[in-house]
Tab-separated table of C-alpha atoms and ligand atoms in Angstrom:
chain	number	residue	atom	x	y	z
Z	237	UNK	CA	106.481	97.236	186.653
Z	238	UNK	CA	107.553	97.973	183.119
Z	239	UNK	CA	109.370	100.666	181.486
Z	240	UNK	CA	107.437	102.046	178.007
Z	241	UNK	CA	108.540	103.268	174.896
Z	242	UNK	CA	105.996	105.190	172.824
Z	243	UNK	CA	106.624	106.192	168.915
Z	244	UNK	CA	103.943	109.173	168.065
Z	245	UNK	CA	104.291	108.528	164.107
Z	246	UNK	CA	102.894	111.797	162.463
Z	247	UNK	CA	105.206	113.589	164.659
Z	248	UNK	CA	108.318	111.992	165.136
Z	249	UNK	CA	107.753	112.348	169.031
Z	250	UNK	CA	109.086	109.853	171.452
Z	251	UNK	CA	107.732	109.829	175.004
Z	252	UNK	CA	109.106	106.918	177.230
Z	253	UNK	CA	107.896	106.227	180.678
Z	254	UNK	CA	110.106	104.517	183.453
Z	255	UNK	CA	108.607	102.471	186.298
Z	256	UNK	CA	110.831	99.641	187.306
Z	257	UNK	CA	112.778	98.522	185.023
Z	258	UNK	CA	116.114	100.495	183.867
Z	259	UNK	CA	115.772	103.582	180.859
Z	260	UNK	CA	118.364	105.910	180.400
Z	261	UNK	CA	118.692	108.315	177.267
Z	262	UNK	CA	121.735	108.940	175.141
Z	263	UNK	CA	122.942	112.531	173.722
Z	264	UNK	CA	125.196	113.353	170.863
Z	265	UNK	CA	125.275	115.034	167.427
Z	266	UNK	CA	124.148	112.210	165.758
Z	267	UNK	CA	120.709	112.267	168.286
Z	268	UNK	CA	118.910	111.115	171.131
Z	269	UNK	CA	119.207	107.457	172.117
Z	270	UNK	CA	116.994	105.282	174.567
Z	271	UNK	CA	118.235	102.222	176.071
Z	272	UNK	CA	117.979	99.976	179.108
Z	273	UNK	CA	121.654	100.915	179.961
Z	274	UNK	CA	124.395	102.730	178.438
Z	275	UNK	CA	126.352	99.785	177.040
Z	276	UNK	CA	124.370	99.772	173.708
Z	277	UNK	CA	124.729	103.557	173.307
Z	278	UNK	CA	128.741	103.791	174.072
Z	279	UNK	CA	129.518	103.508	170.564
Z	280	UNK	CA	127.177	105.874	169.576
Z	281	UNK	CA	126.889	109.041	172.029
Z	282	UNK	CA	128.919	111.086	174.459
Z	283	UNK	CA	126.503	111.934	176.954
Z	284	UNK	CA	124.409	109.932	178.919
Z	285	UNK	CA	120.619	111.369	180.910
Z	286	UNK	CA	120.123	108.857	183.691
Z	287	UNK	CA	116.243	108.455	184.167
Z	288	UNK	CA	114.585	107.650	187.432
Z	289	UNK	CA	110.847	105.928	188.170
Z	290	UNK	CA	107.936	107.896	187.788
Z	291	UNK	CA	110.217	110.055	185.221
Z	292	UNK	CA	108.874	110.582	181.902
Z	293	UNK	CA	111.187	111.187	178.627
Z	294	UNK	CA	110.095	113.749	175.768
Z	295	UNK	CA	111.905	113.709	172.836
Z	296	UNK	CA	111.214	116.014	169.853
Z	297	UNK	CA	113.925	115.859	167.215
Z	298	UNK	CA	117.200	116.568	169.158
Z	299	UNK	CA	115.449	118.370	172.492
Z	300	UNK	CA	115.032	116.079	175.382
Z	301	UNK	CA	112.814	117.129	178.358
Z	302	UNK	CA	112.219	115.046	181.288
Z	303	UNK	CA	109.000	115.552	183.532
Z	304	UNK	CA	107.674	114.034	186.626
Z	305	UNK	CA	105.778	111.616	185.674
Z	306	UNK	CA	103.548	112.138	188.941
Z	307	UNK	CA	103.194	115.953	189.005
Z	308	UNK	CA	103.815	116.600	185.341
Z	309	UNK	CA	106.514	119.446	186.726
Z	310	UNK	CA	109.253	119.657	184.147
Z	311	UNK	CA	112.653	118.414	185.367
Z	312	UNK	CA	116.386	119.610	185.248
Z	313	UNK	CA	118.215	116.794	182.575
Z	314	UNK	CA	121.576	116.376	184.096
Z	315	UNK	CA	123.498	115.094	181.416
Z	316	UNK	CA	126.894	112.967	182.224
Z	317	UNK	CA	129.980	112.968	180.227
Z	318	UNK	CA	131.097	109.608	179.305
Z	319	UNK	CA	134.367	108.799	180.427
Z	320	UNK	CA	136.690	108.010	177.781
Z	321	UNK	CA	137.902	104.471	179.120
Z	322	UNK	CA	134.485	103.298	178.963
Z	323	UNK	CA	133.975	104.815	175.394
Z	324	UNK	CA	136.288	102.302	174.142
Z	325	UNK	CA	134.712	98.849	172.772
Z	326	UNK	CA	136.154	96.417	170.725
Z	327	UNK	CA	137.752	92.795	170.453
Z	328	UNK	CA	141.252	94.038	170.529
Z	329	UNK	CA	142.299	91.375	167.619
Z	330	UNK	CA	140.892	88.435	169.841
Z	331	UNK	CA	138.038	86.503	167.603
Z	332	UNK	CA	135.989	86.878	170.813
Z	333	UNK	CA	134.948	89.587	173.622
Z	334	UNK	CA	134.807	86.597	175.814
Z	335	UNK	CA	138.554	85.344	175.533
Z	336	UNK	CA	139.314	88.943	175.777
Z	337	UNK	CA	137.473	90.043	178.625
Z	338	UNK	CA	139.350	86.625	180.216
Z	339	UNK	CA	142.703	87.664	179.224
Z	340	UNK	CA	141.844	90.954	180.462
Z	341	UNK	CA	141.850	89.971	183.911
Z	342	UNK	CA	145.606	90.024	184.329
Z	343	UNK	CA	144.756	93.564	184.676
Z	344	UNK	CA	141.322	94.188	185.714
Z	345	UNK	CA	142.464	92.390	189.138
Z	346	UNK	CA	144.888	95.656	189.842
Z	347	UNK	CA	141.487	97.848	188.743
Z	348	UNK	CA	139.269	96.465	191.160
Z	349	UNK	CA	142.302	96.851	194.136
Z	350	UNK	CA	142.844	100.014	193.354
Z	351	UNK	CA	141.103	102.369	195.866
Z	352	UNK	CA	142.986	104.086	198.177
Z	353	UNK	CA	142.745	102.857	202.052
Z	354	UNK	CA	140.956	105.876	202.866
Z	355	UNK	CA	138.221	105.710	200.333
Z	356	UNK	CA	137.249	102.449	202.422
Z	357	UNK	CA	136.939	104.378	205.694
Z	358	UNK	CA	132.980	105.785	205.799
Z	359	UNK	CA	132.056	101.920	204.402
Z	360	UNK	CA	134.573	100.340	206.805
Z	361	UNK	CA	133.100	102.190	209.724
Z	362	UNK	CA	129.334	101.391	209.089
Z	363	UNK	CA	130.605	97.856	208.383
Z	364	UNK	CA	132.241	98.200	211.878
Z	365	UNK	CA	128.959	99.766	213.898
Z	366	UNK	CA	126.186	97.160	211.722
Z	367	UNK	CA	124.713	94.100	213.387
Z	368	UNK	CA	125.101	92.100	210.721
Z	369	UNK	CA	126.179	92.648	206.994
Z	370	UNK	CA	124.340	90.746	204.101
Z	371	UNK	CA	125.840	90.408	200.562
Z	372	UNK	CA	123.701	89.978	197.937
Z	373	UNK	CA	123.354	89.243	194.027
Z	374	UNK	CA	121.874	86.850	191.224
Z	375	UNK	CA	123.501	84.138	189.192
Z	376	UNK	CA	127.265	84.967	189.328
Z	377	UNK	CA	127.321	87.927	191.082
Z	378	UNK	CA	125.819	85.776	193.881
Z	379	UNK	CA	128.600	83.552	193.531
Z	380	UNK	CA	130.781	86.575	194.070
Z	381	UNK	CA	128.649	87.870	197.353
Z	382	UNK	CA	129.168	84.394	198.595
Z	383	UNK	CA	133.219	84.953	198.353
Z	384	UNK	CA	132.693	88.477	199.758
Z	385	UNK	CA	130.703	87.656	202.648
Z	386	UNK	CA	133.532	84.883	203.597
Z	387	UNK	CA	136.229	87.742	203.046
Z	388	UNK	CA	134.122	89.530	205.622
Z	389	UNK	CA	133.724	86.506	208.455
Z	390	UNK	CA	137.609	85.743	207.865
Z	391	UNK	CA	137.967	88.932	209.723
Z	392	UNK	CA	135.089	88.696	212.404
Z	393	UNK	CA	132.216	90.562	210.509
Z	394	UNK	CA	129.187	88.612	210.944
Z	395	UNK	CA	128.891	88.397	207.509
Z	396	UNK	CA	125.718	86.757	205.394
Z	397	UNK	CA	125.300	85.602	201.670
Z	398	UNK	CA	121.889	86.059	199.887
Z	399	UNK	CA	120.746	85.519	196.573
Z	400	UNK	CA	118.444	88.063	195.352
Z	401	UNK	CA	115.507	86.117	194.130
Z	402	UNK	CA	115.377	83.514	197.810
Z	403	UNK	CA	115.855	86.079	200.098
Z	404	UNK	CA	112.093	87.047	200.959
Z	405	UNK	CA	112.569	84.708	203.999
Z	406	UNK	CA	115.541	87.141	205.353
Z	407	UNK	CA	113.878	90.571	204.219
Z	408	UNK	CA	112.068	90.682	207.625
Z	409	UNK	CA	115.157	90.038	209.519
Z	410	UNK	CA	117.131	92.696	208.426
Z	411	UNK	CA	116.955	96.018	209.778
Z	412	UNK	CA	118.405	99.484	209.865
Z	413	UNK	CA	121.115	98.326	212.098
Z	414	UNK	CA	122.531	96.254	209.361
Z	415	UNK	CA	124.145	96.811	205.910
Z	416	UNK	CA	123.682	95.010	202.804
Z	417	UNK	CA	126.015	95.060	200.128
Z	418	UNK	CA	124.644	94.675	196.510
Z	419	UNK	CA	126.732	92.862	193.824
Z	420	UNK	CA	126.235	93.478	189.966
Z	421	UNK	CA	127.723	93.853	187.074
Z	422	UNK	CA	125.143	95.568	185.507
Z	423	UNK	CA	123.420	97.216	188.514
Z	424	UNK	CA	120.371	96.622	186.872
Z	425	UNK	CA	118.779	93.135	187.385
Z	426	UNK	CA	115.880	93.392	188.559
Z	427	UNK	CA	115.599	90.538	191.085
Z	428	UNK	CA	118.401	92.102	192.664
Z	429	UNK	CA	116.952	96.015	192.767
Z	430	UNK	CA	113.403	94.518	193.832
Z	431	UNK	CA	114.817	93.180	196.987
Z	432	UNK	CA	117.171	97.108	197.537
Z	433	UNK	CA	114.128	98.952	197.017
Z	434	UNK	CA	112.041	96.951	199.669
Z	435	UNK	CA	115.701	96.957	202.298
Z	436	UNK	CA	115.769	101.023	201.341
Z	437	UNK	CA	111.955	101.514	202.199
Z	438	UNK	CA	113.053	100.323	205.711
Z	439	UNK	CA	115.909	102.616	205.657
Z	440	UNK	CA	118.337	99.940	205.615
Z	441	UNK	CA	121.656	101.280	204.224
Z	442	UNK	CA	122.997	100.120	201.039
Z	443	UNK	CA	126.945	99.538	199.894
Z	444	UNK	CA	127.595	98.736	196.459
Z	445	UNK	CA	129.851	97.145	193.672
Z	446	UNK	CA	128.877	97.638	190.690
Z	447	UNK	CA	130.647	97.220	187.051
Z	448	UNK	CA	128.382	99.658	185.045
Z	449	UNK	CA	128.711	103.405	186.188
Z	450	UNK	CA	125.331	105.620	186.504
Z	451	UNK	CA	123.591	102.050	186.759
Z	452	UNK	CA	120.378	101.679	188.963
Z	453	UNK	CA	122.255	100.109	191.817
Z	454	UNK	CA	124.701	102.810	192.062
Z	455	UNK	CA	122.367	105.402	192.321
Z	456	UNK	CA	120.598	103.763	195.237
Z	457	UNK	CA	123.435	103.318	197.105
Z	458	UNK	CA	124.467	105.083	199.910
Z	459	UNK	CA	127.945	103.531	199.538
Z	460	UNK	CA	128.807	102.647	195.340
Z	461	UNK	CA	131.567	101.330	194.728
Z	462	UNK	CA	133.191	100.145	191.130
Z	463	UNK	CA	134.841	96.986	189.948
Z	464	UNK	CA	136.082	99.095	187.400
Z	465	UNK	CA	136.858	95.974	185.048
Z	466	UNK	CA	135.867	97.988	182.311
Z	467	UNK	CA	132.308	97.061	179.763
Z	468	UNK	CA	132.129	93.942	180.044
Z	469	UNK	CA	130.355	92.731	176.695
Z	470	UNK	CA	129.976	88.536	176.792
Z	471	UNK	CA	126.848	87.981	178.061
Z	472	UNK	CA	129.131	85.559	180.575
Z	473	UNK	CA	130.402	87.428	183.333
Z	474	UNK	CA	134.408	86.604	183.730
Z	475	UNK	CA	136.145	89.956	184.726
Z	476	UNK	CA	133.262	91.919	186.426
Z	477	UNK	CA	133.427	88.368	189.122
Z	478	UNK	CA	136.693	87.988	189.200
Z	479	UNK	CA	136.848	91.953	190.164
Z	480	UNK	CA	134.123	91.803	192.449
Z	481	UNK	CA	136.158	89.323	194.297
Z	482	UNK	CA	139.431	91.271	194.609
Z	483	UNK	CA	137.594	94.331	196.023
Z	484	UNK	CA	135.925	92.170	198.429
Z	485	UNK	CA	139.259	91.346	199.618
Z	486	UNK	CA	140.386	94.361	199.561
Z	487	UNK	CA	138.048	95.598	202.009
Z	488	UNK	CA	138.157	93.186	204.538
Z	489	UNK	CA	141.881	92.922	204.611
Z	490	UNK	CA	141.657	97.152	205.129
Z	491	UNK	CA	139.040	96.417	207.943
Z	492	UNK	CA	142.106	93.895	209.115
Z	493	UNK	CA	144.575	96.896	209.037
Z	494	UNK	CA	146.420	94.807	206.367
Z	495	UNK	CA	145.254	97.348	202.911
Z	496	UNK	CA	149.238	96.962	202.141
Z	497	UNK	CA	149.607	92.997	202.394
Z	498	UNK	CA	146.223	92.747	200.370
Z	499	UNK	CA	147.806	95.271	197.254
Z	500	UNK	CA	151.140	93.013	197.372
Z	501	UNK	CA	148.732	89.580	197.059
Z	502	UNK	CA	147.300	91.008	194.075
Z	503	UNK	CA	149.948	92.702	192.578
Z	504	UNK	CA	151.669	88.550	192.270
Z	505	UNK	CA	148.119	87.201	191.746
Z	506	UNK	CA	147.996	89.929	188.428
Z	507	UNK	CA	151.818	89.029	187.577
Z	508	UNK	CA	151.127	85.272	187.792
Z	509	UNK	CA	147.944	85.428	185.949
Z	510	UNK	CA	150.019	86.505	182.850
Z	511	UNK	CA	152.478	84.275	183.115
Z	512	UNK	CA	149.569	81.819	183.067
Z	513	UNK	CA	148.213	83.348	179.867
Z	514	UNK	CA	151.053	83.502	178.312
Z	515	UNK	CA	152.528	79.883	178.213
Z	516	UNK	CA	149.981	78.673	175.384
Z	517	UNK	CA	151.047	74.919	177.004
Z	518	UNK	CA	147.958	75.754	179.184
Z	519	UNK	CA	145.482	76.644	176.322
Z	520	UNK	CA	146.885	73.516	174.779
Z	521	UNK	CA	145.528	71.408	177.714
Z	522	UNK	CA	142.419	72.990	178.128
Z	523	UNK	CA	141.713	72.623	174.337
Z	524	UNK	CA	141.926	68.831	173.490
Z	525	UNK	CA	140.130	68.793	177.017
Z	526	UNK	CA	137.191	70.355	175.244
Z	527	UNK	CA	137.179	68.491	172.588
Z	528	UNK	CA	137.155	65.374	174.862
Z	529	UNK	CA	133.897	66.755	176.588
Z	530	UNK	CA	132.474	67.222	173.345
Z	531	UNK	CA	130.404	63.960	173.829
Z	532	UNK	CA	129.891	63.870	177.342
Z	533	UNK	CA	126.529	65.043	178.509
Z	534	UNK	CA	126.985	65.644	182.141
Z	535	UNK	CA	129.658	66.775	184.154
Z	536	UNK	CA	130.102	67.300	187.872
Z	537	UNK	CA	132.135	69.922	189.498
Z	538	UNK	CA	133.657	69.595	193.459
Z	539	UNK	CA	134.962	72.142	195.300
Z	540	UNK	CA	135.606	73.063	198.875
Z	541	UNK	CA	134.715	76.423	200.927
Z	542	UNK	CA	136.188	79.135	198.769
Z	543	UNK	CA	136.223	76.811	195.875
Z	544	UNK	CA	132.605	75.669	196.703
Z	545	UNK	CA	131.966	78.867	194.906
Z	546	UNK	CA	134.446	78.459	192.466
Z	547	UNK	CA	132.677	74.954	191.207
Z	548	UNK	CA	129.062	76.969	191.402
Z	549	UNK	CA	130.334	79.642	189.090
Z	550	UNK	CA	132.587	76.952	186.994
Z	551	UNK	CA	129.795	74.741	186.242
Z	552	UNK	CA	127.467	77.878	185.660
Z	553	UNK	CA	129.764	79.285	183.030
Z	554	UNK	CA	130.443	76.127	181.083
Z	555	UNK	CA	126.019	75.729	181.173
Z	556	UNK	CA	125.862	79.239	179.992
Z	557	UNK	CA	127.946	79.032	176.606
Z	558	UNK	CA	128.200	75.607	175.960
Z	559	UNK	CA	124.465	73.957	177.453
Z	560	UNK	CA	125.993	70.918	178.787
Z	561	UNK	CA	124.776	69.417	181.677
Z	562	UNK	CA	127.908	70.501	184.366
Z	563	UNK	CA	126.948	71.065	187.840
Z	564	UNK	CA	128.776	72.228	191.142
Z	565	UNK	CA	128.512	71.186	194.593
Z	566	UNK	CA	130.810	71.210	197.910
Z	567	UNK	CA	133.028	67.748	198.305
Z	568	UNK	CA	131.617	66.989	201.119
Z	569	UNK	CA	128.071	66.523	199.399
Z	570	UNK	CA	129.386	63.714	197.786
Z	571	UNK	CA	128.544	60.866	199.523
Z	572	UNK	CA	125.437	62.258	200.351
Z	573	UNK	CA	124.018	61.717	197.514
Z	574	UNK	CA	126.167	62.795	194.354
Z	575	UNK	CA	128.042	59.739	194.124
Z	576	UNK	CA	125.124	57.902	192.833
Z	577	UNK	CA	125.585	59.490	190.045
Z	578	UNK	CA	128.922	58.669	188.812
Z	579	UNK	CA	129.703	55.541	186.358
Z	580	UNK	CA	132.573	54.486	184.641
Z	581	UNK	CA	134.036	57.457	182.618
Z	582	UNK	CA	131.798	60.759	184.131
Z	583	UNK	CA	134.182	63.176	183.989
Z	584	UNK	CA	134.650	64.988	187.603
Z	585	UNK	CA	136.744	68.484	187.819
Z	586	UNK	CA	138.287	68.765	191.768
Z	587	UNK	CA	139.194	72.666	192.509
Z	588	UNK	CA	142.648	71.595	194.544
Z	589	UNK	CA	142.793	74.950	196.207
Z	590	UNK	CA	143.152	76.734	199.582
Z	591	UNK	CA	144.280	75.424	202.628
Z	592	UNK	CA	145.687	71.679	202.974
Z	593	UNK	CA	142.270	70.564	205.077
Z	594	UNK	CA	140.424	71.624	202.029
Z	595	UNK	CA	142.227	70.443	199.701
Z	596	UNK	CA	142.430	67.171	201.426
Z	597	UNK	CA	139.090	67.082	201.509
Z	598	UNK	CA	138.496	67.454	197.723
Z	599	UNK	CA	141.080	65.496	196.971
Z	600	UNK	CA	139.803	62.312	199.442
Z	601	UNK	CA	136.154	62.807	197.275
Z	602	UNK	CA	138.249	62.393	193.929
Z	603	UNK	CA	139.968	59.335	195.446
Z	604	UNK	CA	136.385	57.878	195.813
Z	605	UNK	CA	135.151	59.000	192.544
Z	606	UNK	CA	138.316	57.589	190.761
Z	607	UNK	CA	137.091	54.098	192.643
Z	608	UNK	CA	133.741	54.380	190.824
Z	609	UNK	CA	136.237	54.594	187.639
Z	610	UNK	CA	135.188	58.508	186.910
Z	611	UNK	CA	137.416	59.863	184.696
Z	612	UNK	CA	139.424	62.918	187.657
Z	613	UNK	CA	140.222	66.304	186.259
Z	614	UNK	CA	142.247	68.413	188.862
Z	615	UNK	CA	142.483	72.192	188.831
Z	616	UNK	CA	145.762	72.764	191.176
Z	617	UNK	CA	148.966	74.196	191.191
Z	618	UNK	CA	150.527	70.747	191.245
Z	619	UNK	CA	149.882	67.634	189.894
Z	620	UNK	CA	148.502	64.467	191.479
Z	621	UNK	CA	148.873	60.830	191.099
Z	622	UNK	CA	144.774	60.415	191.278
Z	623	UNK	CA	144.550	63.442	188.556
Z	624	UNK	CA	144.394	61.045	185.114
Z	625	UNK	CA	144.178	65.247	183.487
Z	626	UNK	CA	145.605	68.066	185.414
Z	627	UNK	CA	144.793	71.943	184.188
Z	628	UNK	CA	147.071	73.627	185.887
Z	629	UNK	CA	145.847	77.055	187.559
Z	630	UNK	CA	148.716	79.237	189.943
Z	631	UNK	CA	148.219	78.924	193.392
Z	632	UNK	CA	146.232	82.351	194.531
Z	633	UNK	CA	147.110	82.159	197.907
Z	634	UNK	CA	144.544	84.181	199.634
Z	635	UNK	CA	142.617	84.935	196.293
Z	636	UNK	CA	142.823	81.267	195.144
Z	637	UNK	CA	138.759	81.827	194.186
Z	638	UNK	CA	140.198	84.146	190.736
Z	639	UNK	CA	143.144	81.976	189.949
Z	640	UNK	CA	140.942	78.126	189.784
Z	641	UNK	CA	138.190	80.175	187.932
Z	642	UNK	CA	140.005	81.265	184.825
Z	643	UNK	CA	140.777	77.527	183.438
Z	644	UNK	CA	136.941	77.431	184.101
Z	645	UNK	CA	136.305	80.007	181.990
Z	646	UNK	CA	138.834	79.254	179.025
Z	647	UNK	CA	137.131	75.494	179.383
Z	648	UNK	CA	133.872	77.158	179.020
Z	649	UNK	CA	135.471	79.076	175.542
Z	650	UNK	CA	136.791	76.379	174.200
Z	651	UNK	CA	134.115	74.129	174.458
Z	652	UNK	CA	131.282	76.478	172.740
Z	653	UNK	CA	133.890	76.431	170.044
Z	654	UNK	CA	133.996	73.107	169.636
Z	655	UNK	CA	130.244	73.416	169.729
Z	656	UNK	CA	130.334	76.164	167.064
Z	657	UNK	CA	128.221	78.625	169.768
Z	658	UNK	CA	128.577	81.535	169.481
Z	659	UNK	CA	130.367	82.086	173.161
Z	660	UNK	CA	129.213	86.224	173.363
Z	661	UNK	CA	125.631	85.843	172.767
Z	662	UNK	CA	124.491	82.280	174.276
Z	663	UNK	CA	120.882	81.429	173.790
Z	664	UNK	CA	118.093	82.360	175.556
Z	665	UNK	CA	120.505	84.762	177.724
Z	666	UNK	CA	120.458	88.575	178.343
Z	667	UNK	CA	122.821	90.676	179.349
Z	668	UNK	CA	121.156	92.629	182.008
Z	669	UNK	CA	118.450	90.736	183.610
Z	670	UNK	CA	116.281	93.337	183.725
Z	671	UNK	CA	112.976	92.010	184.661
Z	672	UNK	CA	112.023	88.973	186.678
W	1612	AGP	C1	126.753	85.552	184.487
W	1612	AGP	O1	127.590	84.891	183.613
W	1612	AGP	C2	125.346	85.511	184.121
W	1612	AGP	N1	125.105	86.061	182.837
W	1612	AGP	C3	124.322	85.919	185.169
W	1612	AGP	O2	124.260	84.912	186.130
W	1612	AGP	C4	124.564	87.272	185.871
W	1612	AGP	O3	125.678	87.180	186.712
W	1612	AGP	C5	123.310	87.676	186.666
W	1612	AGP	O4	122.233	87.812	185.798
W	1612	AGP	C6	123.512	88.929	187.468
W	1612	AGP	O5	123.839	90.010	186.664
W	1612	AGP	P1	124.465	91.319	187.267
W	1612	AGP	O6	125.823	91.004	187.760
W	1612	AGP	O7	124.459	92.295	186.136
W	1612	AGP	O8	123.569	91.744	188.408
C-alpha cells in the first residue's frame, strides 16, 4: 500500500500513482502541485483535484489528466475551489502556530457548535435505528472518540470507544446494523482509514468528523461532518480535539432534544475561555511551573471519567513537544499499582473536574500521593488545601473535558520553550500519519 511519485526527466512528465495512502494534486497559475493533503499546497494554489486509489495522475507542464489506473479509461478531474477561510495561514503575531491555534479555541469551540439542529437529523436518526455505535480514532483523536462515545451513553446510545490500530478484535463484531463514527483531524491516518475501508467492505455505515475538508475520511463517509477549527498547523493537535469534543456534544444533547441548552453551554464555555486567556496571571503560573519541571524526568497525570481522557491527552501533549516522561491514568488506578511509583517530590497533576463523586475521587488519590510527599498540582476551578500549586482552569460544566485541557496544552508550550524545542515541528512526529 503506497502511493508513488514518478519524475520522467527528459520530459518533464510527472505520473503519480495512488494506492493507499493519501495524493491529491494542486492547480493554479503558478502550476500543478502533488501532495499528501492540501495543507502544504494552501499557500500556493487555488484549486485542489482530490485523487482516489487505483487513480493515476499525468502531468505534462500545466495539463493534468487523471486515468483509471485499472482500465487505463481517462477520467473527469473535478477540480475544487478552495475556500477562502482555509486559504489563510499564518502565526497571527504569536511566535508560535501552537500558542495560536490554543488561543484560537475561544473561538473554534462556537465553530465546531455551529450546525444547525436539522443538519443533525439523517445522522441522529441512523444513530437512533443502529445497534450499537463505535467511535473511533488514533492518538488524540482517540482521546476525543473516547469523550464522544461518553456524550453518546450520557443519553442512552450504546455507545463504544475504539482506537484504530487495537480494534481488529471488534472488526468482526460490528455489523451493518451499527454505525461507526471516525475521528480525525487530518482524515488521513492511515491506521484509522485501514480499519473504514475493511467496516465499508461490510457495508457498515460511516459518520464522520473531520478537520481537513476533501480529506480521505470525508469522502468515505456516508455522514462527514467538520470541526471546522480551521488548518490546524502544530503537529500537536489542540483545537481540532477540543472541536471534536464540542460537536460530540452537540449531537448527543440534539439526540436529547436539548440542541438549545447545548449552544448556551458553549456560548459561556467560549466567553470564559477568553477571560481565561486573557488574565496573563494564568500564563504566569503555568510558566515558572515549566520551568520547575525542567528537571524532573517523569511526571504522572490523574484524572477521573471525563477527565480520564483529559490526563491521556494531557500527558500525550506534554510527551509530544517536550519528550518528558508524563503519563495519564484514571485515579482509581492508583493504588493498583501507580503508587509505587511515587517518591518524595514526583510531581502529580489531579484534573479536579466534573461531578463532586469524581472529583472526590481524584482528589482522595492526591491526598494519598501528598502522604508519599509527591509534590500535588491541581487543575480546578478552585483551590485546595492539598494543592501545594493550583493552575486554575474555569469550570466547563458539561464540557469540563475542553476547559482542564487548555492549561495542559499551554504547560506543554511552555515547557518545550524552556527546552528550546521547537513546539510546531517535534521530533520524529508527522503531521498526518499517513502510513502505519
Ligand atoms: C496529536 O497531537 C498527535 N499528533 C496524534 O496523536 C494525532 O492525533 C493522530 O496521529 C491522529 O491524527 P488525525 O487526527 O489526523 O487522525
Amino acid at each position: 500500500r503506497n502511493t508513488f511519485v514518478v519524475l520522467d526527466h527528459k520530459t518533464g512528465m510527472v505520473i503519480a500513482i495512488r494506492q493507499g495512502s493519501p495524493l491529491v494534486a494542486g492547480h493554479s497559475k503558478k502550476g500543478i502541485f502533488l501532495a499528501s493533503d492540501t495543507l502544504p499546497l494552501l499557500k500556493n494554489v487555488d484549486h485542489i483535484v482530490y485523487v482516489d486509489d487505483d487513480q493515476l495522475v499525468e502531468v505534462r507542464g500545466t495539463d493534468l489528466s487523471i486515468y483509471s489506473a485499472k482500465s487505463g479509461k481517462k477520467l473527469k478531474v473535478k477540480k475544487h475551489k478552495l475556500s477562502q477561510k482555509i486559504e489563510k495561514i499564518d502565526r497571527d503575531g504569536f511566535p508560535h502556530f501552537m500558542i495560536k491555534e490554543i488561543f484560537e479555541q475561544q473561538h473554534t469551540v462556537l465553530e465546531a457548535a455551529s450546525y444547525s439542529e436539522g443538519e443533525f437529523t439523517d445522522l441522529i436518526k441512523k444513530i437512533k435505528k443502529s445497534k450499537k455505535v463505535y467511535t473511533i480514532g488514533a492518538g488524540t483523536a482517540a482521546f476525543a472518540a473516547g469523550q464522544i462515545a461518553r456524550f453518546l451513553r450520557n443519553v442512552g446510545i450504546d455507545a463504544q470507544e475504539l482506537r484504530s490500530y487495537e480494534s481488529e478484535n471488534y472488526l468482526p463484531l460490528i455489523s451493518k446494523k451499527d454505525l461507526v463514527i471516525a475521528v480525525s483531524q487530518s482524515g488521513e491516518t492511515a491506521d484509522t482509514l485501514e480499519v473504514i475501508e475493511v467496516l465499508k467492505n461490510k457495508e457498515v455505515e460511516i459518520a464522520s468528523i473531520v478537520n481537513m475538508i476533501g480529506s480521505t475520511l470525508t469522502r468515505s463517509s456516508d455522514y462527514p461532518f467538520f470541526s471546522r477549527s480551521g488548518p490546524e498547523i502544530c503537529v500537536a493537535s489542540t483545537k481540532a480535539y477540543t472541536s471534536q469534543i464540542v460537536w460530540g456534544y452537540v449531537l448527543s444533547k440534539t439526540i436529547d432534544g436539548k440542541f438549545n441548552e447545548a449552544q448556551k453551554v458553549i456560548a459561556k464555555l467560549s466567553k470564559d475561555l477568553k477571560k481565561y486567556f486573557a488574565d496573563k496571571k494564568h500564563q504566569t503560573v503555568l510558566k515558572k511551573l515549566a520551568k520547575k519541571l525542567v528537571k524532573q524526568d517523569h511526571v504522572f497525570v490523574l484524572g477521573k471519567n471525563q477527565h480520564f481522557y483529559t490526563a491521556l491527552e494531557g500527558a500525550l501533549k506534554i510527551k509530544e513537544i517536550t519528550y518528558k516522561h508524563f503519563e495519564g491514568f484514571s485515579a482509581g488506578e492508583l493504588k493498583h499499582g501507580v503508587i509505587a511509583l511515587i517518591e518524595k517530590g514526583t510531581p502529580v497533576i489531579g484534573v479536579v473536574g466534573g461531578t463532586k463523586q469524581e472529583q472526590n475521587d481524584v482528589l482522595s488519590s492526591l491526598i494519598e500521593v501528598k502522604a508519599r510527599k509527591a509534590k500535588v498540582i491541581g487543575i480546578a476551578d478552585k483551590t485546595n488545601e492539598f494543592f501545594d500549586i493550583h493552575l486554575y482552569s474555569p469550570d466547563g460544566g458539561e464540557l469540563d473535558a475542553v476547559a482542564k485541557v487548555v492549561p495542559f496544552q499551554l504547560l506543554s508550550y511552555y515547557l518545550a520553550i524552556e527546552l528550546k524545542n521547537d513546539p510546531d515541528k517535534p521530533r520524529n512526529l508527522a503531521k498526518s500519519v499517513t502510513v502505519k
